[in-house]
Structures are given as structure tokens and as C-alpha cells.
PDB file of C-alpha atoms in Angstrom:
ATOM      1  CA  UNK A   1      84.263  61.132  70.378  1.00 42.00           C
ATOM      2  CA  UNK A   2      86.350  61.565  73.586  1.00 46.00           C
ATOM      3  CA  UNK A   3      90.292  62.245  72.377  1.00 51.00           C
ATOM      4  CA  UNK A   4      93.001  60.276  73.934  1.00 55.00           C
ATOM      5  CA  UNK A   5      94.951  62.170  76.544  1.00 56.00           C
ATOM      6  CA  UNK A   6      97.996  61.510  74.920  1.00 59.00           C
ATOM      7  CA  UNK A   7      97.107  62.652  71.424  1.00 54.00           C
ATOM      8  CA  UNK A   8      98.447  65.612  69.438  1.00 53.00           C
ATOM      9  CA  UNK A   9      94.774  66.565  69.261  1.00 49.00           C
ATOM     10  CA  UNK A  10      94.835  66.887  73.621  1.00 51.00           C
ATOM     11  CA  UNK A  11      97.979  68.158  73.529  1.00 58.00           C
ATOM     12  CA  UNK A  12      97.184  71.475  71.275  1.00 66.00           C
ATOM     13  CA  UNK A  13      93.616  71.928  72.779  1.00 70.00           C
ATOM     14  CA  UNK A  14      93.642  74.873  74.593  1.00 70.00           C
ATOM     15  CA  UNK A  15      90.931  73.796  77.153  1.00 70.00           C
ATOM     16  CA  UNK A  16      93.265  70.871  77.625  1.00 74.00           C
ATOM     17  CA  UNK A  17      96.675  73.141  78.084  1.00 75.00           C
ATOM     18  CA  UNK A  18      97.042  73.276  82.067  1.00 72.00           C
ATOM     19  CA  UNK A  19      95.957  69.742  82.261  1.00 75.00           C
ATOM     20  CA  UNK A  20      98.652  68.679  79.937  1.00 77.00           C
ATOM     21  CA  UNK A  21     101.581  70.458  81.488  1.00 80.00           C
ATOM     22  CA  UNK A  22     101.061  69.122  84.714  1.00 83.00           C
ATOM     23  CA  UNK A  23     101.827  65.673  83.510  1.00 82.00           C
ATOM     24  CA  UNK A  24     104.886  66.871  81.859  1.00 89.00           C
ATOM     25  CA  UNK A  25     108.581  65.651  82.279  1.00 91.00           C
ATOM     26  CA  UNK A  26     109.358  68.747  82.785  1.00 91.00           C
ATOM     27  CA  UNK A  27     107.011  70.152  85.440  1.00 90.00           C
ATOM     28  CA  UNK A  28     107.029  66.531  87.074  1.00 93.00           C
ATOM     29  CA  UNK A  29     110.331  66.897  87.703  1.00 95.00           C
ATOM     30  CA  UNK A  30     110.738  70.785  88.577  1.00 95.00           C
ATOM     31  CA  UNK A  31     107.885  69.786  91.380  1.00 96.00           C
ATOM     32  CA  UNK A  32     109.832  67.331  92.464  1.00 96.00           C
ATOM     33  CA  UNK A  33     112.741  69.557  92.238  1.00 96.00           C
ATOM     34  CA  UNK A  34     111.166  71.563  94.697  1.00 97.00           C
ATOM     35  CA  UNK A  35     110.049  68.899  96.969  1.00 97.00           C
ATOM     36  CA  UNK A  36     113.468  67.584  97.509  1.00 97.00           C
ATOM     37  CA  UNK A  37     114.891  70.419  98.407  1.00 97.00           C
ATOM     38  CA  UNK A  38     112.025  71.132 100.537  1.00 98.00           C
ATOM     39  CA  UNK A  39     112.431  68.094 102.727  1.00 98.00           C
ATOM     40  CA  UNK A  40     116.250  68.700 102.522  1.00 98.00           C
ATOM     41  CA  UNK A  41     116.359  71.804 104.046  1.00 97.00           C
ATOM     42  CA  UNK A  42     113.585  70.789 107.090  1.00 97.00           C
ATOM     43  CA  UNK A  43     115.672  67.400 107.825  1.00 97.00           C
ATOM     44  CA  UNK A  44     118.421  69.228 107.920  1.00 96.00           C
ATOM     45  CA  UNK A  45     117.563  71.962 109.603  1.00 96.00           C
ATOM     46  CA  UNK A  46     120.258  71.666 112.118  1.00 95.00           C
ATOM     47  CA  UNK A  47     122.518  71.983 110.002  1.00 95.00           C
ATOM     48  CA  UNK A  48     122.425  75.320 108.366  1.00 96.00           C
ATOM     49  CA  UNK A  49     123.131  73.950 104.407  1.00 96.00           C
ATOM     50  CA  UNK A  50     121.279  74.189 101.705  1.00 96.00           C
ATOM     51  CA  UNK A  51     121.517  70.975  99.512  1.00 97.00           C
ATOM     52  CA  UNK A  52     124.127  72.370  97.504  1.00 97.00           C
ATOM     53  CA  UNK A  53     126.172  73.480 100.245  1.00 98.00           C
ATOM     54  CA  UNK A  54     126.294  69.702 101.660  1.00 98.00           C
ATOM     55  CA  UNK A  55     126.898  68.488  97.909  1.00 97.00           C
ATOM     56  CA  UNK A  56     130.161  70.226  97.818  1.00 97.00           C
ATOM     57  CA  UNK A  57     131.524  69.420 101.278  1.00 98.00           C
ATOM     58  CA  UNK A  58     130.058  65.307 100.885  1.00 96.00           C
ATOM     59  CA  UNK A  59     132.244  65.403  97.234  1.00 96.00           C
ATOM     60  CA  UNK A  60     135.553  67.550  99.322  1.00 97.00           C
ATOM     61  CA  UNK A  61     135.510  64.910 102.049  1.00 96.00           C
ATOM     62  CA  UNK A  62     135.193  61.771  99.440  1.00 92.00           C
ATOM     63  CA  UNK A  63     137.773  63.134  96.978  1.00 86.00           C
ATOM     64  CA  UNK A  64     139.991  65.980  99.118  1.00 88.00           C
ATOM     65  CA  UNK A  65     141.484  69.035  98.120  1.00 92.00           C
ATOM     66  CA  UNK A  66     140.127  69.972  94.378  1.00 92.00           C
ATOM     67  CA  UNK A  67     140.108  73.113  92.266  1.00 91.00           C
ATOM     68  CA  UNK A  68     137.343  75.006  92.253  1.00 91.00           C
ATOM     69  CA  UNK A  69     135.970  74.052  87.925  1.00 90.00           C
ATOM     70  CA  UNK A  70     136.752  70.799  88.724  1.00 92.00           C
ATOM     71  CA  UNK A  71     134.763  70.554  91.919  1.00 95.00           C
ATOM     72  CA  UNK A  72     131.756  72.545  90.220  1.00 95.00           C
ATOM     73  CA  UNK A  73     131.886  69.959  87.008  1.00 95.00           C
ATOM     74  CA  UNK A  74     131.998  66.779  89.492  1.00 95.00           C
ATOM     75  CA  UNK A  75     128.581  68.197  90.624  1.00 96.00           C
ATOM     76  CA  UNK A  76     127.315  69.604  87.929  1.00 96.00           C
ATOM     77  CA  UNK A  77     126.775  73.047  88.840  1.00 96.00           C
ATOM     78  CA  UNK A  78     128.237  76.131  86.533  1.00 95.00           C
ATOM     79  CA  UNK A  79     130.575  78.602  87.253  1.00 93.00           C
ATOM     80  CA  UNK A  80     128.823  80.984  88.898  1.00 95.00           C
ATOM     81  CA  UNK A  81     126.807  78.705  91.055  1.00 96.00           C
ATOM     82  CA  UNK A  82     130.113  76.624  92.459  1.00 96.00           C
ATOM     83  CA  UNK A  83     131.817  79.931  92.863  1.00 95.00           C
ATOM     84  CA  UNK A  84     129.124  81.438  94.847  1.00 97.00           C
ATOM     85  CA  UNK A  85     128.300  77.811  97.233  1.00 98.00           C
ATOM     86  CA  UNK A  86     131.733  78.114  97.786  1.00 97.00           C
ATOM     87  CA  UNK A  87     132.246  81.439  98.872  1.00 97.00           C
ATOM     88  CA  UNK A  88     129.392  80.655 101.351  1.00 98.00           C
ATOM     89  CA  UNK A  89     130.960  77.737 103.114  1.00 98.00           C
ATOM     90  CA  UNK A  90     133.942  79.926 103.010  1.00 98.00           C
ATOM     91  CA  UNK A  91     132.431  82.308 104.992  1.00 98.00           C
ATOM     92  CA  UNK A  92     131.229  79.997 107.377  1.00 97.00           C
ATOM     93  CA  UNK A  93     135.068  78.371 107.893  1.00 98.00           C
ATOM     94  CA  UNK A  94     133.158  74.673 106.230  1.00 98.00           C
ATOM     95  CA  UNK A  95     136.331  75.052 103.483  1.00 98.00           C
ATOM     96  CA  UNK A  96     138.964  77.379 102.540  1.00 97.00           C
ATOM     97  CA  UNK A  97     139.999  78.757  99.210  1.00 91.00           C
ATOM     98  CA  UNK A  98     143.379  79.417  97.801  1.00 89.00           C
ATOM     99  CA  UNK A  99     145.579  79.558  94.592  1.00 84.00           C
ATOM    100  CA  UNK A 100     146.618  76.172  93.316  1.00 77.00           C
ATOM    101  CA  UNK A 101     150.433  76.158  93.359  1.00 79.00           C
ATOM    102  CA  UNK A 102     150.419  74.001  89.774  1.00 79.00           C
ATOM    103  CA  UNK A 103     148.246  76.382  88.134  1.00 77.00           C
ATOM    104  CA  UNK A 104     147.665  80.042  89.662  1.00 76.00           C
ATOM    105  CA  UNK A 105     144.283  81.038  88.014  1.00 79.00           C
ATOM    106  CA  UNK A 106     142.988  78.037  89.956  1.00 81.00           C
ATOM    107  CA  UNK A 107     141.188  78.239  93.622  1.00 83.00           C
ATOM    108  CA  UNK A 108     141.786  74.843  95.609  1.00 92.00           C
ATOM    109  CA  UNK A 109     139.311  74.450  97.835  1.00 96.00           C
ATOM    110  CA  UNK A 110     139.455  72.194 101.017  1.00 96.00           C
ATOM    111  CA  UNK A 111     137.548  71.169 103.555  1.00 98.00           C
ATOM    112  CA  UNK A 112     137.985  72.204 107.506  1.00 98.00           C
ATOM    113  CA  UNK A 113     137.658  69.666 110.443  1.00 98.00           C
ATOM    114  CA  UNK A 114     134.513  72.120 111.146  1.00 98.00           C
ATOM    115  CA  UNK A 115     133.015  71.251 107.440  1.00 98.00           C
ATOM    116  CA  UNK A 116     134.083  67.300 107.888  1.00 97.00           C
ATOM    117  CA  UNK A 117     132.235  67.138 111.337  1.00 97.00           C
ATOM    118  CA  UNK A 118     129.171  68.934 109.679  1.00 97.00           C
ATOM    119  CA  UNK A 119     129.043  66.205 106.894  1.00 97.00           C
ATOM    120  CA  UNK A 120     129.374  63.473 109.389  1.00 97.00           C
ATOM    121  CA  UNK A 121     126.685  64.846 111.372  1.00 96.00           C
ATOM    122  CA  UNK A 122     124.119  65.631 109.040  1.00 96.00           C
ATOM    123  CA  UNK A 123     124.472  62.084 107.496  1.00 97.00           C
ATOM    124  CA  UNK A 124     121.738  60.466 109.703  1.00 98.00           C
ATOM    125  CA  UNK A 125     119.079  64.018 108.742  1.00 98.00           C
ATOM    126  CA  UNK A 126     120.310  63.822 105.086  1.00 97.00           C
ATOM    127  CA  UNK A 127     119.433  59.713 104.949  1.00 97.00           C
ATOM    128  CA  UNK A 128     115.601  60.539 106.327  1.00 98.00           C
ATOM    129  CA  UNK A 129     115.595  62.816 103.783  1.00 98.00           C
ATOM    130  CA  UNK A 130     116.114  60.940 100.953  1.00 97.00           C
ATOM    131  CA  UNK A 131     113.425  58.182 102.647  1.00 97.00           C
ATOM    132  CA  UNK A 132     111.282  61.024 102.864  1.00 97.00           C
ATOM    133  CA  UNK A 133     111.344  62.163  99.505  1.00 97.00           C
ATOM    134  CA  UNK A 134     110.728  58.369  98.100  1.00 97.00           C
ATOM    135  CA  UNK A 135     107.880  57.865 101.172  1.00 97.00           C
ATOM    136  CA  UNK A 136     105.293  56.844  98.550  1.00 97.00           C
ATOM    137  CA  UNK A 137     107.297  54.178  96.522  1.00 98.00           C
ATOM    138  CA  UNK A 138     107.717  50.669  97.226  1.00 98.00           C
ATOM    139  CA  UNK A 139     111.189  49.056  97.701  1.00 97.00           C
ATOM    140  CA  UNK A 140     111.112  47.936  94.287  1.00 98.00           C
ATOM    141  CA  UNK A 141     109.428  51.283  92.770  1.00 98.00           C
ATOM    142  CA  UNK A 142     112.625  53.362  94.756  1.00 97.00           C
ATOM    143  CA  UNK A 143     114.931  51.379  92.740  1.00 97.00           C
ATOM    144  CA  UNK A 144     113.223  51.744  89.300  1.00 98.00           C
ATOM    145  CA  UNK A 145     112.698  55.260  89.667  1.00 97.00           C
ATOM    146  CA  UNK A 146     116.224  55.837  90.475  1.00 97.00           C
ATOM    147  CA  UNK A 147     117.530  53.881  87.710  1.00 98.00           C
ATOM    148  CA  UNK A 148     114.909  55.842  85.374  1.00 97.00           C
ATOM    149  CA  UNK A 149     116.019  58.977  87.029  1.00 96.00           C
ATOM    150  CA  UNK A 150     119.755  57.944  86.440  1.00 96.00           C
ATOM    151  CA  UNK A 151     119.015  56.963  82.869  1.00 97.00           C
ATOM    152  CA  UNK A 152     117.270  60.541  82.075  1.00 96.00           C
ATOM    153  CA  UNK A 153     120.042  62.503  83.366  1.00 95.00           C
ATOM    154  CA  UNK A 154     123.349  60.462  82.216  1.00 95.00           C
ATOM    155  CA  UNK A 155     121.144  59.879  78.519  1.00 96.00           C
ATOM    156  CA  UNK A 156     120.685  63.840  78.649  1.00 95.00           C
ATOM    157  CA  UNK A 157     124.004  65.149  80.287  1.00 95.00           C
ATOM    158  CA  UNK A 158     124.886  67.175  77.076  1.00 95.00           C
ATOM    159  CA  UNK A 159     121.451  68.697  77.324  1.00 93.00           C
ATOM    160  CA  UNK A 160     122.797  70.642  80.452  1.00 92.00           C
ATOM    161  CA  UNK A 161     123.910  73.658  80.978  1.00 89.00           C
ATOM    162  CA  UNK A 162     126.442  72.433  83.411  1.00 92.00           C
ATOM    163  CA  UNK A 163     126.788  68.605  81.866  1.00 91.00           C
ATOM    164  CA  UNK A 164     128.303  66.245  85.256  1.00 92.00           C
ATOM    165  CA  UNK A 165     131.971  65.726  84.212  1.00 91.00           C
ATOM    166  CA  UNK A 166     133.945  63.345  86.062  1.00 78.00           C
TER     167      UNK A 166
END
């Protein structure tokens, strides 16, 4: 009798194991994980950014000046991560850093012209991109798997180590 892949039989059957995992949530979406940022950083090769980087100065030029916890929690990225994107872009004259004057054991971070010209031109090489990554869907598929993908991460936003705060 041939067991259903998705039974708790399959599932604990060692020959079965690798099989299994492949088709997980979990490794399904670290591969994609990988791909995107894959594509990302060929597209935008030009422009010198990691994903992240362009993240950061896409959410400074939308929303302006912002301190540097607030800016990492609009992302969702921790701490350590925002501080250390940051200091990057810094270092590359994208943004500055400096004490907020309301609250001085906050960093403000801004964006330069150079960091608002970047954005502008990497939108056409961040737009291929995202077609890129989505190449195999239909229209209609590209919408339902970004409503899915929405749904996963808003439903699970607790689950995070760095939970998207608005």
C-alpha cells in the first residue's frame, strides 16, 4: 500500500525525510528567499545596494527624515541589522545620521540628493526584478501569490523576530 505524501506516516519516514523538506513552507520560501535576492542584486547591479540597502532609502524618500528604531520597525529588520544597513549607506554619503533634537538617544537618519537620485535610478532595474522573480506565474497567479504571500506574513507578524510595525 503506497502512503499518501501528505500523511504523518510520509512525513516521519526516514527514506521519505529530504523529499519532504523540500516541499516545506519553510524551505520553499528560504529558496525563494534566496532567489530574490539573487535577481535583486544582478538587476541591480549598477547600483551597488543590496536589497536592504534600497529598502531603507525607497522607505527615507517616501516618508523623510525618521529615527533610526522607527525606520528599522517600518521594515522589519532588528536592531542590529538597521543599525548596520545604515551605517553602510552612511558610508557611502546615500543618508546621514545624527541625534534627534526631541529625543537624544535617537539617530535621525536622512536621505542625501546622492541616495534620492540612486532610488530614482534603480527604479526601472528594481521593477525587472520583481518581473523576474514572478517570470513563471501568470497575471492572475502573480496576484494570488502575493496576496497569499501578504496573508502569511501580516497572519504571522508576531512570529518574527523583528514583527513590521507601522
Amino acid at each position: 500500500m503506497t502512503k499518501k505524501p501528505n500523511s504523518p506516516a510520509y512525513e516521519t519516514d526516514p527514506r521519505h525525510v529530504l523529499d519532504h523538506m523540500r516541499g516545506t513552507p519553510g524551505h520553499l520560501m528560504r529558496r525563494c528567499q534566496q532567489i530574490a535576492v539573487s535577481v535583486f542584486l544582478d538587476e541591480c547591479r549598477a547600483l551597488d545596494l543590496t536589497p536592504l540597502q534600497y529598502a531603507v532609502l525607497a522607505a527615507l524618500t517616501k516618508d523623510g527624515p525618521e529615527d533610526q528604531a522607527r525606520l528599522g520597525g517600518s521594515l522589519a529588520l532588528d536592531r542590529t541589522t538597521i543599525s548596520v544597513v545604515v551605517k553602510k549607506l552612511e558610508g557611502r554619503g546615500l543618508v546621514r545620521r545624527k541625534l534627534s533634537e526631541k529625543d537624544r538617544r535617537a539617530k535621525l537618519i536622512s536621505i542625501t540628493p546622492a541616495g534620492r537620485k540612486l532610488v530614482d535610478q534603480g527604479l526601472p532595474a528594481v521593477a525587472a526584478a520583481q518581473d523576474r522573480m514572478l517570470a513563471p506565474l501568470t497575471s492572475t497567479e502573480r496576484t494570488r501569490f502575493l496576496d497569499l504571500l501578504k496573508k502569511v506574513a501580516d497572519g504571522n507578524n508576531q512570529e518574527s523576530r523583528a514583527p513590521l510595525r507601522s
